PDB file of C-alpha atoms in Angstrom:
ATOM      1  CA  UNK A 428      -7.171 -14.403 -16.337  1.00  0.00           C
ATOM      2  CA  UNK A 429      -8.569 -11.501 -14.333  1.00  0.00           C
ATOM      3  CA  UNK A 430     -11.749  -9.810 -15.440  1.00  0.00           C
ATOM      4  CA  UNK A 431     -12.729  -6.181 -14.925  1.00  0.00           C
ATOM      5  CA  UNK A 432     -16.188  -5.019 -14.081  1.00  0.00           C
ATOM      6  CA  UNK A 433     -17.775  -2.374 -16.236  1.00  0.00           C
ATOM      7  CA  UNK A 434     -20.912  -0.269 -16.018  1.00  0.00           C
ATOM      8  CA  UNK A 435     -22.949   2.099 -18.147  1.00  0.00           C
ATOM      9  CA  UNK A 436     -21.626   5.133 -16.302  1.00  0.00           C
ATOM     10  CA  UNK A 437     -17.954   6.154 -16.310  1.00  0.00           C
ATOM     11  CA  UNK A 438     -16.153   4.918 -13.196  1.00  0.00           C
ATOM     12  CA  UNK A 439     -13.735   7.380 -11.625  1.00  0.00           C
ATOM     13  CA  UNK A 440     -11.493   4.500 -10.595  1.00  0.00           C
ATOM     14  CA  UNK A 441     -10.185   3.972 -14.125  1.00  0.00           C
ATOM     15  CA  UNK A 442      -6.968   5.754 -15.003  1.00  0.00           C
ATOM     16  CA  UNK A 443      -6.961   9.051 -16.881  1.00  0.00           C
ATOM     17  CA  UNK A 444      -3.575   9.180 -18.677  1.00  0.00           C
ATOM     18  CA  UNK A 445      -3.842  12.860 -19.595  1.00  0.00           C
ATOM     19  CA  UNK A 446      -4.282  13.757 -15.913  1.00  0.00           C
ATOM     20  CA  UNK A 447      -1.104  11.997 -14.783  1.00  0.00           C
ATOM     21  CA  UNK A 448       1.456  14.298 -13.162  1.00  0.00           C
ATOM     22  CA  UNK A 449       3.723  14.182 -10.148  1.00  0.00           C
ATOM     23  CA  UNK A 450       3.068  17.591  -8.634  1.00  0.00           C
ATOM     24  CA  UNK A 451      -0.428  17.887  -7.178  1.00  0.00           C
ATOM     25  CA  UNK A 452      -1.753  19.200  -3.896  1.00  0.00           C
ATOM     26  CA  UNK A 453      -2.094  15.623  -2.674  1.00  0.00           C
ATOM     27  CA  UNK A 454       1.498  14.638  -3.479  1.00  0.00           C
ATOM     28  CA  UNK A 455       2.733  17.780  -1.719  1.00  0.00           C
ATOM     29  CA  UNK A 456       0.809  16.704   1.385  1.00  0.00           C
ATOM     30  CA  UNK A 457       2.290  13.200   1.038  1.00  0.00           C
ATOM     31  CA  UNK A 458       5.811  14.619   0.866  1.00  0.00           C
ATOM     32  CA  UNK A 459       5.328  16.985   3.811  1.00  0.00           C
ATOM     33  CA  UNK A 460       3.736  14.393   6.089  1.00  0.00           C
ATOM     34  CA  UNK A 461       6.443  11.868   5.207  1.00  0.00           C
ATOM     35  CA  UNK A 462       9.295  14.247   6.000  1.00  0.00           C
ATOM     36  CA  UNK A 463       7.577  15.372   9.203  1.00  0.00           C
ATOM     37  CA  UNK A 464       6.734  11.859  10.394  1.00  0.00           C
ATOM     38  CA  UNK A 465      10.147  10.380   9.619  1.00  0.00           C
ATOM     39  CA  UNK A 466      11.929  13.357  11.169  1.00  0.00           C
ATOM     40  CA  UNK A 467       9.876  13.100  14.356  1.00  0.00           C
ATOM     41  CA  UNK A 468      10.386   9.328  14.563  1.00  0.00           C
ATOM     42  CA  UNK A 469      14.150   9.651  14.185  1.00  0.00           C
ATOM     43  CA  UNK A 470      14.332  12.369  16.824  1.00  0.00           C
ATOM     44  CA  UNK A 471      12.091  10.303  19.105  1.00  0.00           C
ATOM     45  CA  UNK A 472      14.558   7.416  18.873  1.00  0.00           C
ATOM     46  CA  UNK A 473      17.442   9.791  19.590  1.00  0.00           C
ATOM     47  CA  UNK A 474      15.589  11.331  22.547  1.00  0.00           C
ATOM     48  CA  UNK A 475      14.203   7.942  23.636  1.00  0.00           C
ATOM     49  CA  UNK A 476      10.724   9.443  23.758  1.00  0.00           C
ATOM     50  CA  UNK A 477       7.738   7.154  23.218  1.00  0.00           C
ATOM     51  CA  UNK A 478       5.437  10.171  23.299  1.00  0.00           C
ATOM     52  CA  UNK A 479       7.248  11.816  20.408  1.00  0.00           C
ATOM     53  CA  UNK A 480       7.257   8.526  18.524  1.00  0.00           C
ATOM     54  CA  UNK A 481       3.477   8.355  18.875  1.00  0.00           C
ATOM     55  CA  UNK A 482       3.236  11.920  17.573  1.00  0.00           C
ATOM     56  CA  UNK A 483       5.210  10.769  14.516  1.00  0.00           C
ATOM     57  CA  UNK A 484       2.728   7.922  14.034  1.00  0.00           C
ATOM     58  CA  UNK A 485      -0.201  10.335  14.345  1.00  0.00           C
ATOM     59  CA  UNK A 486       1.336  12.669  11.746  1.00  0.00           C
ATOM     60  CA  UNK A 487       1.702   9.707   9.396  1.00  0.00           C
ATOM     61  CA  UNK A 488      -1.890   8.542   9.885  1.00  0.00           C
ATOM     62  CA  UNK A 489      -3.494  11.987   9.682  1.00  0.00           C
ATOM     63  CA  UNK A 490      -1.348  12.950   6.698  1.00  0.00           C
ATOM     64  CA  UNK A 491      -2.178   9.691   4.934  1.00  0.00           C
ATOM     65  CA  UNK A 492      -5.890  10.375   5.300  1.00  0.00           C
ATOM     66  CA  UNK A 493      -5.462  14.020   4.292  1.00  0.00           C
ATOM     67  CA  UNK A 494      -3.576  13.393   1.038  1.00  0.00           C
ATOM     68  CA  UNK A 495      -6.140  10.839  -0.111  1.00  0.00           C
ATOM     69  CA  UNK A 496      -9.071  13.068   0.808  1.00  0.00           C
ATOM     70  CA  UNK A 497      -7.502  16.027  -1.004  1.00  0.00           C
ATOM     71  CA  UNK A 498      -6.862  13.945  -4.129  1.00  0.00           C
ATOM     72  CA  UNK A 499     -10.482  12.810  -4.233  1.00  0.00           C
ATOM     73  CA  UNK A 500     -11.848  16.276  -3.441  1.00  0.00           C
ATOM     74  CA  UNK A 501      -9.828  17.933  -6.209  1.00  0.00           C
ATOM     75  CA  UNK A 502     -10.177  14.998  -8.625  1.00  0.00           C
ATOM     76  CA  UNK A 503      -6.398  14.641  -8.841  1.00  0.00           C
ATOM     77  CA  UNK A 504      -6.096  10.938  -8.053  1.00  0.00           C
ATOM     78  CA  UNK A 505      -3.258   9.636 -10.212  1.00  0.00           C
ATOM     79  CA  UNK A 506      -1.290   6.428 -10.522  1.00  0.00           C
ATOM     80  CA  UNK A 507       1.885   8.413  -9.879  1.00  0.00           C
ATOM     81  CA  UNK A 508       0.402   9.802  -6.683  1.00  0.00           C
ATOM     82  CA  UNK A 509      -0.779   6.354  -5.594  1.00  0.00           C
ATOM     83  CA  UNK A 510       2.699   4.842  -5.978  1.00  0.00           C
ATOM     84  CA  UNK A 511       4.264   7.814  -4.179  1.00  0.00           C
ATOM     85  CA  UNK A 512       1.771   7.355  -1.339  1.00  0.00           C
ATOM     86  CA  UNK A 513       2.437   3.610  -1.082  1.00  0.00           C
ATOM     87  CA  UNK A 514       6.225   3.920  -0.843  1.00  0.00           C
ATOM     88  CA  UNK A 515       5.934   6.884   1.545  1.00  0.00           C
ATOM     89  CA  UNK A 516       3.682   4.833   3.819  1.00  0.00           C
ATOM     90  CA  UNK A 517       6.383   2.158   4.049  1.00  0.00           C
ATOM     91  CA  UNK A 518       9.026   4.683   5.029  1.00  0.00           C
ATOM     92  CA  UNK A 519       6.803   6.286   7.677  1.00  0.00           C
ATOM     93  CA  UNK A 520       5.735   2.944   9.131  1.00  0.00           C
ATOM     94  CA  UNK A 521       9.249   1.537   8.990  1.00  0.00           C
ATOM     95  CA  UNK A 522      10.797   4.393  10.954  1.00  0.00           C
ATOM     96  CA  UNK A 523       8.031   4.189  13.564  1.00  0.00           C
ATOM     97  CA  UNK A 524       8.398   0.441  14.120  1.00  0.00           C
ATOM     98  CA  UNK A 525      12.190   0.479  14.116  1.00  0.00           C
ATOM     99  CA  UNK A 526      12.008   3.350  16.598  1.00  0.00           C
ATOM    100  CA  UNK A 527       9.626   1.312  18.739  1.00  0.00           C
ATOM    101  CA  UNK A 528      12.053  -1.616  18.829  1.00  0.00           C
ATOM    102  CA  UNK A 529      14.819   0.843  19.726  1.00  0.00           C
ATOM    103  CA  UNK A 530      12.745   1.931  22.727  1.00  0.00           C
ATOM    104  CA  UNK A 531      11.208  -1.475  23.522  1.00  0.00           C
ATOM    105  CA  UNK A 532      13.497  -4.297  22.296  1.00  0.00           C
ATOM    106  CA  UNK A 533      10.983  -6.920  23.463  1.00  0.00           C
ATOM    107  CA  UNK A 534       8.766  -5.902  20.536  1.00  0.00           C
ATOM    108  CA  UNK A 535      11.358  -7.078  17.990  1.00  0.00           C
ATOM    109  CA  UNK A 536       9.497 -10.278  17.051  1.00  0.00           C
ATOM    110  CA  UNK A 537       6.047  -8.789  16.307  1.00  0.00           C
ATOM    111  CA  UNK A 538       7.675  -5.801  14.599  1.00  0.00           C
ATOM    112  CA  UNK A 539       9.749  -8.125  12.425  1.00  0.00           C
ATOM    113  CA  UNK A 540       6.678 -10.111  11.383  1.00  0.00           C
ATOM    114  CA  UNK A 541       4.699  -6.950  10.686  1.00  0.00           C
ATOM    115  CA  UNK A 542       7.461  -5.385   8.595  1.00  0.00           C
ATOM    116  CA  UNK A 543       7.737  -8.594   6.550  1.00  0.00           C
ATOM    117  CA  UNK A 544       3.999  -8.342   5.922  1.00  0.00           C
ATOM    118  CA  UNK A 545       3.778  -4.599   5.320  1.00  0.00           C
ATOM    119  CA  UNK A 546       7.086  -3.725   3.677  1.00  0.00           C
ATOM    120  CA  UNK A 547       7.384  -6.812   1.462  1.00  0.00           C
ATOM    121  CA  UNK A 548       4.183  -8.770   0.819  1.00  0.00           C
ATOM    122  CA  UNK A 549       1.737  -5.882   1.154  1.00  0.00           C
ATOM    123  CA  UNK A 550       3.931  -3.631  -0.974  1.00  0.00           C
ATOM    124  CA  UNK A 551       3.699  -6.087  -3.860  1.00  0.00           C
ATOM    125  CA  UNK A 552      -0.041  -6.550  -3.365  1.00  0.00           C
ATOM    126  CA  UNK A 553      -0.579  -2.783  -3.216  1.00  0.00           C
ATOM    127  CA  UNK A 554       1.427  -2.143  -6.382  1.00  0.00           C
ATOM    128  CA  UNK A 555      -0.381  -4.896  -8.301  1.00  0.00           C
ATOM    129  CA  UNK A 556      -3.059  -2.381  -9.312  1.00  0.00           C
ATOM    130  CA  UNK A 557      -0.544  -1.066 -11.866  1.00  0.00           C
ATOM    131  CA  UNK A 558      -1.198  -4.179 -13.960  1.00  0.00           C
ATOM    132  CA  UNK A 559      -4.704  -2.846 -14.635  1.00  0.00           C
ATOM    133  CA  UNK A 560      -5.785   0.621 -15.803  1.00  0.00           C
ATOM    134  CA  UNK A 561      -6.773   1.700 -12.275  1.00  0.00           C
ATOM    135  CA  UNK A 562      -6.016   4.999 -10.574  1.00  0.00           C
ATOM    136  CA  UNK A 563      -5.078   3.356  -7.282  1.00  0.00           C
ATOM    137  CA  UNK A 564      -5.595   0.179  -5.243  1.00  0.00           C
ATOM    138  CA  UNK A 565      -8.592   1.900  -3.621  1.00  0.00           C
ATOM    139  CA  UNK A 566     -10.510   0.940  -6.767  1.00  0.00           C
ATOM    140  CA  UNK A 567      -9.404  -2.685  -6.893  1.00  0.00           C
ATOM    141  CA  UNK A 568     -13.017  -3.783  -6.413  1.00  0.00           C
ATOM    142  CA  UNK A 569     -13.327  -3.131 -10.159  1.00  0.00           C
ATOM    143  CA  UNK A 570     -10.990  -6.089 -10.667  1.00  0.00           C
ATOM    144  CA  UNK A 571     -11.584  -8.340  -7.645  1.00  0.00           C
ATOM    145  CA  UNK A 572     -13.855  -7.474  -4.735  1.00  0.00           C
ATOM    146  CA  UNK A 573     -12.582 -10.080  -2.203  1.00  0.00           C
ATOM    147  CA  UNK A 574      -9.011  -8.772  -2.480  1.00  0.00           C
ATOM    148  CA  UNK A 575     -10.286  -5.207  -2.174  1.00  0.00           C
ATOM    149  CA  UNK A 576     -12.362  -6.035   0.913  1.00  0.00           C
ATOM    150  CA  UNK A 577      -9.388  -7.656   2.640  1.00  0.00           C
ATOM    151  CA  UNK A 578      -6.950  -4.872   1.848  1.00  0.00           C
ATOM    152  CA  UNK A 579      -8.487  -1.511   0.912  1.00  0.00           C
ATOM    153  CA  UNK A 580     -11.964  -1.394   2.391  1.00  0.00           C
ATOM    154  CA  UNK A 581     -12.117   0.775   5.525  1.00  0.00           C
ATOM    155  CA  UNK A 582     -11.938  -2.227   7.902  1.00  0.00           C
ATOM    156  CA  UNK A 583      -9.125  -3.735   5.839  1.00  0.00           C
ATOM    157  CA  UNK A 584      -7.105  -0.535   5.917  1.00  0.00           C
ATOM    158  CA  UNK A 585      -7.706  -0.021   9.641  1.00  0.00           C
ATOM    159  CA  UNK A 586      -6.578  -3.540  10.498  1.00  0.00           C
ATOM    160  CA  UNK A 587      -3.428  -3.278   8.411  1.00  0.00           C
ATOM    161  CA  UNK A 588      -2.361   0.226   9.368  1.00  0.00           C
ATOM    162  CA  UNK A 589      -3.278   0.568  13.023  1.00  0.00           C
ATOM    163  CA  UNK A 590      -4.101  -2.743  14.730  1.00  0.00           C
ATOM    164  CA  UNK A 591      -0.558  -3.893  15.499  1.00  0.00           C
ATOM    165  CA  UNK A 592       0.733  -0.433  16.427  1.00  0.00           C
ATOM    166  CA  UNK A 593      -2.098   0.224  18.878  1.00  0.00           C
ATOM    167  CA  UNK A 594      -1.811  -3.233  20.423  1.00  0.00           C
ATOM    168  CA  UNK A 595       1.933  -2.819  20.906  1.00  0.00           C
ATOM    169  CA  UNK A 596       1.570   0.552  22.583  1.00  0.00           C
ATOM    170  CA  UNK A 597      -1.441  -0.378  24.723  1.00  0.00           C
ATOM    171  CA  UNK A 598      -0.790  -4.008  25.704  1.00  0.00           C
ATOM    172  CA  UNK A 599       2.990  -4.476  25.307  1.00  0.00           C
ATOM    173  CA  UNK A 600       2.120  -8.151  24.819  1.00  0.00           C
ATOM    174  CA  UNK A 601       4.591  -9.915  22.568  1.00  0.00           C
ATOM    175  CA  UNK A 602       2.463 -13.076  22.054  1.00  0.00           C
ATOM    176  CA  UNK A 603      -0.707 -11.104  21.257  1.00  0.00           C
ATOM    177  CA  UNK A 604       0.998  -8.654  18.905  1.00  0.00           C
ATOM    178  CA  UNK A 605       2.885 -11.446  17.160  1.00  0.00           C
ATOM    179  CA  UNK A 606      -0.339 -13.414  16.685  1.00  0.00           C
ATOM    180  CA  UNK A 607      -2.110 -10.399  15.166  1.00  0.00           C
ATOM    181  CA  UNK A 608       0.872  -9.677  12.902  1.00  0.00           C
ATOM    182  CA  UNK A 609       0.847 -13.302  11.728  1.00  0.00           C
ATOM    183  CA  UNK A 610      -2.877 -13.057  10.970  1.00  0.00           C
ATOM    184  CA  UNK A 611      -2.250  -9.956   8.866  1.00  0.00           C
ATOM    185  CA  UNK A 612       0.587 -11.763   7.089  1.00  0.00           C
ATOM    186  CA  UNK A 613      -1.763 -14.664   6.357  1.00  0.00           C
ATOM    187  CA  UNK A 614      -4.301 -12.272   4.805  1.00  0.00           C
ATOM    188  CA  UNK A 615      -1.611 -10.738   2.607  1.00  0.00           C
ATOM    189  CA  UNK A 616      -0.295 -14.135   1.510  1.00  0.00           C
ATOM    190  CA  UNK A 617      -3.868 -15.157   0.656  1.00  0.00           C
ATOM    191  CA  UNK A 618      -4.205 -11.949  -1.374  1.00  0.00           C
ATOM    192  CA  UNK A 619      -0.936 -12.719  -3.146  1.00  0.00           C
ATOM    193  CA  UNK A 620      -2.068 -16.251  -4.008  1.00  0.00           C
ATOM    194  CA  UNK A 621      -5.414 -14.955  -5.269  1.00  0.00           C
ATOM    195  CA  UNK A 622      -3.626 -12.354  -7.392  1.00  0.00           C
ATOM    196  CA  UNK A 623      -1.507 -15.091  -8.913  1.00  0.00           C
ATOM    197  CA  UNK A 624      -4.607 -17.116  -9.742  1.00  0.00           C
ATOM    198  CA  UNK A 625      -6.282 -14.078 -11.279  1.00  0.00           C
ATOM    199  CA  UNK A 626      -3.249 -13.395 -13.411  1.00  0.00           C
ATOM    200  CA  UNK A 627      -1.428 -10.090 -13.700  1.00  0.00           C
ATOM    201  CA  UNK A 628      -1.968  -8.688 -17.220  1.00  0.00           C
ATOM    202  CA  UNK A 629       0.715  -6.560 -18.792  1.00  0.00           C
ATOM    203  CA  UNK A 630      -0.339  -2.881 -18.963  1.00  0.00           C
ATOM    204  CA  UNK A 631      -0.968  -1.859 -22.563  1.00  0.00           C
ATOM    205  CA  UNK A 632      -2.036   1.403 -24.174  1.00  0.00           C
ATOM    206  CA  UNK A 633      -5.338   1.119 -26.015  1.00  0.00           C
ATOM    207  CA  UNK A 634      -4.809   0.406 -29.692  1.00  0.00           C
ATOM    208  CA  UNK A 635      -1.043   0.015 -29.303  1.00  0.00           C
ATOM    209  CA  UNK A 636       0.877  -3.228 -29.737  1.00  0.00           C
ATOM    210  CA  UNK A 637       2.402  -4.840 -26.675  1.00  0.00           C
ATOM    211  CA  UNK A 638       6.065  -5.567 -27.519  1.00  0.00           C
ATOM    212  CA  UNK A 639       6.518  -7.861 -24.526  1.00  0.00           C
ATOM    213  CA  UNK A 640       3.458  -9.922 -25.420  1.00  0.00           C
ATOM    214  CA  UNK A 641       4.491 -10.090 -29.079  1.00  0.00           C
ATOM    215  CA  UNK A 642       7.976 -11.217 -28.109  1.00  0.00           C
ATOM    216  CA  UNK A 643       6.516 -13.928 -25.887  1.00  0.00           C
ATOM    217  CA  UNK A 644       4.219 -15.142 -28.644  1.00  0.00           C
ATOM    218  CA  UNK A 645       7.096 -15.209 -31.105  1.00  0.00           C
ATOM    219  CA  UNK A 646       9.161 -17.242 -28.662  1.00  0.00           C
ATOM    220  CA  UNK A 647       6.396 -19.796 -28.180  1.00  0.00           C
ATOM    221  CA  UNK A 648       5.936 -20.050 -31.946  1.00  0.00           C
ATOM    222  CA  UNK A 649       9.639 -20.699 -32.399  1.00  0.00           C
ATOM    223  CA  UNK A 650       9.626 -23.429 -29.748  1.00  0.00           C
ATOM    224  CA  UNK A 651       6.581 -25.058 -31.361  1.00  0.00           C
ATOM    225  CA  UNK A 652       8.334 -25.055 -34.734  1.00  0.00           C
TER     226      UNK A 652
END
């Protein structure tokens, strides 16, 4: 079972239920950058413009940094905002990479591997923070530092969000880009296996019964009888 680190001082990474809301300055930035990035990527594919596609990628990256910075600056980091950011990232990245394959079909293999890693495995890993009372996966070091280092530390984020895209645009090397994408996939699979070994607890309000857990216990008791 996973354990959570605690300290004498309050840690801002723990959730604050009374602060949860959808509409914040950060979520507005997330929405705007997502619409702008996806719109630019779609038009870039229509216009067959790699330059415009790279602008779409830049809007996604800059906007992704801006919404997180704004949330921290205004102390409006919420679980709702984190989930919105995660799913928006997948849409922005997906349109960029599909657009890249539209312009450069040779990149289909590394793009396919990367999308399997980012849109499927990494999505599950990123949403796993919801099983603990954390504000976002950025604070997963409170649960497990190795997983956090591999996924949400600055080097981890940079490798996952930009390495493959930059290599594709700069080198156009299918073997190299595929190898890097496979390495990223291996890291995510390792994270998934480690998560499974840690155990994913069911979220539960403090002092409230957990109906799912009670139902499971009742079922086991019935089988034992």
